Amino acid sequence: MKDKDYIAIIQCHLVKQRCSGYACESAFDKRTGGFLDYSPDKAYRTIYLTCGGCCGRALHRKLSHLIRRMRTKEGIEKDKIVVQLSSCITKDNYHAPPCPHLNYLKELIEKLGLDLREDTHISPVAQKRRESGIYKS
Ligand code: SF4
Ligand code: SF4
């Protein structure tokens, strides 16, 4: 991930009504969970956005805006941006099963030509529940 400069972390709009997003930020800071492959020595820029609410269609507009602004204001091209979907979108977890629109979100991101990665914070408790079959994914 050394070739990326900017990480757009996308979180579930519904879950963010009660979650500050602390665990996502902490996982990035410590380079754990979905951030294991990011260099600990590199000062990546980050932005935290929600999908905008079901069905997630607003994500296309939000990311298009980000791409445009990064290019026009800072000369940063989209190949330097990576989108990271939070674990509350990608995984069965304490809040709910994975986002029912996960494939649609991925399609929107792909259509914009942005690279995509999955997961942010991986809770040890939730991981045990996945391994024991209590959580399905
Ligand atoms: S992954 Fe966890 S910390 Fe991050 S937004 Fe979802 S519920 Fe909040
Ligand atoms: S589309 Fe998925 S990620 Fe977005 S609010 Fe709905 S359930 Fe959450």
PDB file of C-alpha atoms and ligand atoms in Angstrom:
ATOM      1  CA  MET A   1       0.000   0.000   0.000  1.00  0.00           C
ATOM      2  CA  LYS A   2       3.049   2.252  -0.192  1.00  0.00           C
ATOM      3  CA  ASP A   3       1.878   3.577  -3.561  1.00  0.00           C
ATOM      4  CA  LYS A   4      -1.298   5.028  -2.000  1.00  0.00           C
ATOM      5  CA  ASP A   5      -1.398   8.460  -0.362  1.00  0.00           C
ATOM      6  CA  TYR A   6      -5.017   8.883   0.593  1.00  0.00           C
ATOM      7  CA  ILE A   7      -7.428   6.482   2.322  1.00  0.00           C
ATOM      8  CA  ALA A   8     -11.186   7.010   2.159  1.00  0.00           C
ATOM      9  CA  ILE A   9     -12.661   4.952   4.992  1.00  0.00           C
ATOM     10  CA  ILE A  10     -16.340   4.241   4.382  1.00  0.00           C
ATOM     11  CA  GLN A  11     -18.580   3.418   7.320  1.00  0.00           C
ATOM     12  CA  CYS A  12     -22.211   2.288   7.550  1.00  0.00           C
ATOM     13  CA  HIS A  13     -24.484   5.317   7.809  1.00  0.00           C
ATOM     14  CA  LEU A  14     -26.936   3.482  10.093  1.00  0.00           C
ATOM     15  CA  VAL A  15     -24.259   2.159  12.445  1.00  0.00           C
ATOM     16  CA  LYS A  16     -22.671   5.610  12.646  1.00  0.00           C
ATOM     17  CA  GLN A  17     -25.846   6.905  14.263  1.00  0.00           C
ATOM     18  CA  ARG A  18     -24.568   5.307  17.458  1.00  0.00           C
ATOM     19  CA  CYS A  19     -20.879   4.714  16.790  1.00  0.00           C
ATOM     20  CA  SER A  20     -18.175   7.376  16.890  1.00  0.00           C
ATOM     21  CA  GLY A  21     -15.958   5.312  14.604  1.00  0.00           C
ATOM     22  CA  TYR A  22     -13.270   5.180  17.270  1.00  0.00           C
ATOM     23  CA  ALA A  23     -12.345   1.527  16.655  1.00  0.00           C
ATOM     24  CA  CYS A  24     -11.818   2.173  12.931  1.00  0.00           C
ATOM     25  CA  GLU A  25      -9.536   5.114  13.664  1.00  0.00           C
ATOM     26  CA  SER A  26      -7.654   3.173  16.315  1.00  0.00           C
ATOM     27  CA  ALA A  27      -7.146   0.208  13.953  1.00  0.00           C
ATOM     28  CA  PHE A  28      -5.693   2.573  11.368  1.00  0.00           C
ATOM     29  CA  ASP A  29      -3.473   4.290  13.917  1.00  0.00           C
ATOM     30  CA  LYS A  30      -2.089   0.926  15.087  1.00  0.00           C
ATOM     31  CA  ARG A  31      -2.149  -0.614  11.571  1.00  0.00           C
ATOM     32  CA  THR A  32      -4.195  -3.593  12.757  1.00  0.00           C
ATOM     33  CA  GLY A  33      -7.163  -5.450  11.232  1.00  0.00           C
ATOM     34  CA  GLY A  34      -7.832  -4.255   7.700  1.00  0.00           C
ATOM     35  CA  PHE A  35      -4.875  -1.851   7.900  1.00  0.00           C
ATOM     36  CA  LEU A  36      -2.148  -4.445   8.416  1.00  0.00           C
ATOM     37  CA  ASP A  37      -0.694  -3.896   4.936  1.00  0.00           C
ATOM     38  CA  TYR A  38      -0.273  -0.134   5.328  1.00  0.00           C
ATOM     39  CA  SER A  39       3.207   1.041   6.138  1.00  0.00           C
ATOM     40  CA  PRO A  40       3.578   2.171   9.785  1.00  0.00           C
ATOM     41  CA  ASP A  41       6.147   4.738   8.628  1.00  0.00           C
ATOM     42  CA  LYS A  42       4.041   6.505   6.064  1.00  0.00           C
ATOM     43  CA  ALA A  43       1.842   9.488   6.969  1.00  0.00           C
ATOM     44  CA  TYR A  44      -1.246   8.638   4.905  1.00  0.00           C
ATOM     45  CA  ARG A  45      -3.998  11.191   4.588  1.00  0.00           C
ATOM     46  CA  THR A  46      -7.404   9.855   5.639  1.00  0.00           C
ATOM     47  CA  ILE A  47     -11.032  10.827   5.373  1.00  0.00           C
ATOM     48  CA  TYR A  48     -13.948   9.106   7.125  1.00  0.00           C
ATOM     49  CA  LEU A  49     -17.262   9.085   5.248  1.00  0.00           C
ATOM     50  CA  THR A  50     -20.496   7.185   5.612  1.00  0.00           C
ATOM     51  CA  CYS A  51     -22.200   5.521   2.664  1.00  0.00           C
ATOM     52  CA  GLY A  52     -24.985   8.106   2.958  1.00  0.00           C
ATOM     53  CA  GLY A  53     -27.665   5.592   3.931  1.00  0.00           C
ATOM     54  CA  CYS A  54     -29.354   2.647   2.242  1.00  0.00           C
ATOM     55  CA  CYS A  55     -29.029   1.707  -0.525  1.00  0.00           C
ATOM     56  CA  GLY A  56     -25.606   3.362  -0.545  1.00  0.00           C
ATOM     57  CA  ARG A  57     -26.092   5.215  -3.825  1.00  0.00           C
ATOM     58  CA  ALA A  58     -24.887   8.530  -2.346  1.00  0.00           C
ATOM     59  CA  LEU A  59     -21.454   6.990  -1.999  1.00  0.00           C
ATOM     60  CA  HIS A  60     -20.922   7.448  -5.732  1.00  0.00           C
ATOM     61  CA  ARG A  61     -21.540  11.202  -5.446  1.00  0.00           C
ATOM     62  CA  LYS A  62     -19.380  11.542  -2.341  1.00  0.00           C
ATOM     63  CA  LEU A  63     -16.430   9.720  -3.851  1.00  0.00           C
ATOM     64  CA  SER A  64     -16.813  11.522  -7.200  1.00  0.00           C
ATOM     65  CA  HIS A  65     -16.611  14.805  -5.298  1.00  0.00           C
ATOM     66  CA  LEU A  66     -13.532  13.616  -3.433  1.00  0.00           C
ATOM     67  CA  ILE A  67     -11.808  12.532  -6.668  1.00  0.00           C
ATOM     68  CA  ARG A  68     -12.554  15.886  -8.309  1.00  0.00           C
ATOM     69  CA  ARG A  69     -11.398  17.947  -5.342  1.00  0.00           C
ATOM     70  CA  MET A  70      -8.226  15.948  -4.848  1.00  0.00           C
ATOM     71  CA  ARG A  71      -7.349  16.416  -8.500  1.00  0.00           C
ATOM     72  CA  THR A  72      -8.224  20.101  -8.883  1.00  0.00           C
ATOM     73  CA  LYS A  73      -7.063  21.367  -5.474  1.00  0.00           C
ATOM     74  CA  GLU A  74      -4.010  19.216  -4.923  1.00  0.00           C
ATOM     75  CA  GLY A  75      -3.137  17.477  -8.178  1.00  0.00           C
ATOM     76  CA  ILE A  76      -3.650  14.072  -6.544  1.00  0.00           C
ATOM     77  CA  GLU A  77      -4.895  11.516  -9.076  1.00  0.00           C
ATOM     78  CA  LYS A  78      -7.336   8.776  -8.175  1.00  0.00           C
ATOM     79  CA  ASP A  79      -4.773   6.006  -8.431  1.00  0.00           C
ATOM     80  CA  LYS A  80      -3.321   7.423  -5.206  1.00  0.00           C
ATOM     81  CA  ILE A  81      -6.645   6.955  -3.394  1.00  0.00           C
ATOM     82  CA  VAL A  82      -7.804   3.688  -1.849  1.00  0.00           C
ATOM     83  CA  VAL A  83     -11.272   3.027  -0.456  1.00  0.00           C
ATOM     84  CA  GLN A  84     -11.480   0.962   2.722  1.00  0.00           C
ATOM     85  CA  LEU A  85     -14.879  -0.464   3.678  1.00  0.00           C
ATOM     86  CA  SER A  86     -15.400  -0.684   7.441  1.00  0.00           C
ATOM     87  CA  SER A  87     -15.947  -4.022   9.158  1.00  0.00           C
ATOM     88  CA  CYS A  88     -19.540  -3.113  10.065  1.00  0.00           C
ATOM     89  CA  ILE A  89     -20.207  -3.092   6.302  1.00  0.00           C
ATOM     90  CA  THR A  90     -18.198  -6.161   5.347  1.00  0.00           C
ATOM     91  CA  LYS A  91     -18.681  -8.545   8.267  1.00  0.00           C
ATOM     92  CA  ASP A  92     -21.322 -10.161  10.436  1.00  0.00           C
ATOM     93  CA  ASN A  93     -20.835  -8.415  13.752  1.00  0.00           C
ATOM     94  CA  TYR A  94     -22.317  -7.090  16.980  1.00  0.00           C
ATOM     95  CA  HIS A  95     -24.374  -4.471  15.112  1.00  0.00           C
ATOM     96  CA  ALA A  96     -25.862  -6.633  12.364  1.00  0.00           C
ATOM     97  CA  PRO A  97     -25.049  -9.000   9.487  1.00  0.00           C
ATOM     98  CA  PRO A  98     -22.968  -7.498   6.653  1.00  0.00           C
ATOM     99  CA  CYS A  99     -24.490  -4.706   4.592  1.00  0.00           C
ATOM    100  CA  PRO A 100     -27.222  -6.137   2.350  1.00  0.00           C
ATOM    101  CA  HIS A 101     -25.984  -3.761  -0.372  1.00  0.00           C
ATOM    102  CA  LEU A 102     -22.336  -4.721  -0.129  1.00  0.00           C
ATOM    103  CA  ASN A 103     -22.043  -5.838  -3.747  1.00  0.00           C
ATOM    104  CA  TYR A 104     -23.766  -2.667  -4.912  1.00  0.00           C
ATOM    105  CA  LEU A 105     -21.316  -0.516  -2.913  1.00  0.00           C
ATOM    106  CA  LYS A 106     -18.430  -2.420  -4.466  1.00  0.00           C
ATOM    107  CA  GLU A 107     -19.914  -1.899  -7.919  1.00  0.00           C
ATOM    108  CA  LEU A 108     -20.137   1.877  -7.357  1.00  0.00           C
ATOM    109  CA  ILE A 109     -16.524   2.052  -6.208  1.00  0.00           C
ATOM    110  CA  GLU A 110     -15.360  -0.090  -9.123  1.00  0.00           C
ATOM    111  CA  LYS A 111     -17.280   2.128 -11.556  1.00  0.00           C
ATOM    112  CA  LEU A 112     -15.297   5.109 -10.271  1.00  0.00           C
ATOM    113  CA  GLY A 113     -12.056   3.237 -10.937  1.00  0.00           C
ATOM    114  CA  LEU A 114     -10.943   3.340  -7.311  1.00  0.00           C
ATOM    115  CA  ASP A 115      -9.027   0.567  -5.588  1.00  0.00           C
ATOM    116  CA  LEU A 116     -10.953  -1.116  -2.814  1.00  0.00           C
ATOM    117  CA  ARG A 117     -10.053  -2.938   0.372  1.00  0.00           C
ATOM    118  CA  GLU A 118     -12.254  -4.531   3.004  1.00  0.00           C
ATOM    119  CA  ASP A 119     -12.350  -4.380   6.818  1.00  0.00           C
ATOM    120  CA  THR A 120     -11.125  -1.934   9.433  1.00  0.00           C
ATOM    121  CA  HIS A 121     -11.274  -2.917  13.116  1.00  0.00           C
ATOM    122  CA  ILE A 122     -11.414  -6.675  13.743  1.00  0.00           C
ATOM    123  CA  SER A 123     -12.784  -7.321  17.218  1.00  0.00           C
ATOM    124  CA  PRO A 124     -11.203 -10.411  18.850  1.00  0.00           C
ATOM    125  CA  VAL A 125     -14.577 -11.322  20.397  1.00  0.00           C
ATOM    126  CA  ALA A 126     -16.396 -11.037  17.064  1.00  0.00           C
ATOM    127  CA  GLN A 127     -13.624 -13.021  15.354  1.00  0.00           C
ATOM    128  CA  LYS A 128     -14.100 -15.872  17.858  1.00  0.00           C
ATOM    129  CA  ARG A 129     -17.828 -15.794  17.178  1.00  0.00           C
ATOM    130  CA  ARG A 130     -17.111 -16.053  13.440  1.00  0.00           C
ATOM    131  CA  GLU A 131     -14.810 -18.994  13.990  1.00  0.00           C
ATOM    132  CA  SER A 132     -17.383 -20.759  16.167  1.00  0.00           C
ATOM    133  CA  GLY A 133     -20.171 -20.108  13.642  1.00  0.00           C
ATOM    134  CA  ILE A 134     -22.220 -17.701  15.776  1.00  0.00           C
ATOM    135  CA  TYR A 135     -21.477 -14.987  13.226  1.00  0.00           C
ATOM    136  CA  LYS A 136     -21.750 -16.138   9.634  1.00  0.00           C
ATOM    137  CA  SER A 137     -19.011 -14.089   7.969  1.00  0.00           C
TER     138      SER A 137
HETATM  139  S1  SF4 B   1     -16.261  -0.819  12.084  1.00  0.00           S
HETATM  140 FE1  SF4 B   1     -16.801  -0.508  14.223  1.00  0.00          FE
HETATM  141  S2  SF4 B   1     -15.852   1.440  14.808  1.00  0.00           S
HETATM  142 FE2  SF4 B   1     -15.873   1.353  12.586  1.00  0.00          FE
HETATM  143  S3  SF4 B   1     -17.767   2.471  12.048  1.00  0.00           S
HETATM  144 FE3  SF4 B   1     -18.228   0.291  12.107  1.00  0.00          FE
HETATM  145  S4  SF4 B   1     -19.001  -0.095  14.165  1.00  0.00           S
HETATM  146 FE4  SF4 B   1     -17.962   1.877  14.196  1.00  0.00          FE
HETATM  147  S1  SF4 B   2     -26.245   0.654   2.449  1.00  0.00           S
HETATM  148 FE1  SF4 B   2     -25.235  -0.790   3.856  1.00  0.00          FE
HETATM  149  S2  SF4 B   2     -23.551   0.384   4.700  1.00  0.00           S
HETATM  150 FE2  SF4 B   2     -25.026   1.876   3.903  1.00  0.00          FE
HETATM  151  S3  SF4 B   2     -26.452   2.367   5.574  1.00  0.00           S
HETATM  152 FE3  SF4 B   2     -27.359   0.688   4.422  1.00  0.00          FE
HETATM  153  S4  SF4 B   2     -26.669  -1.137   5.558  1.00  0.00           S
HETATM  154 FE4  SF4 B   2     -25.293   0.550   6.148  1.00  0.00          FE
END
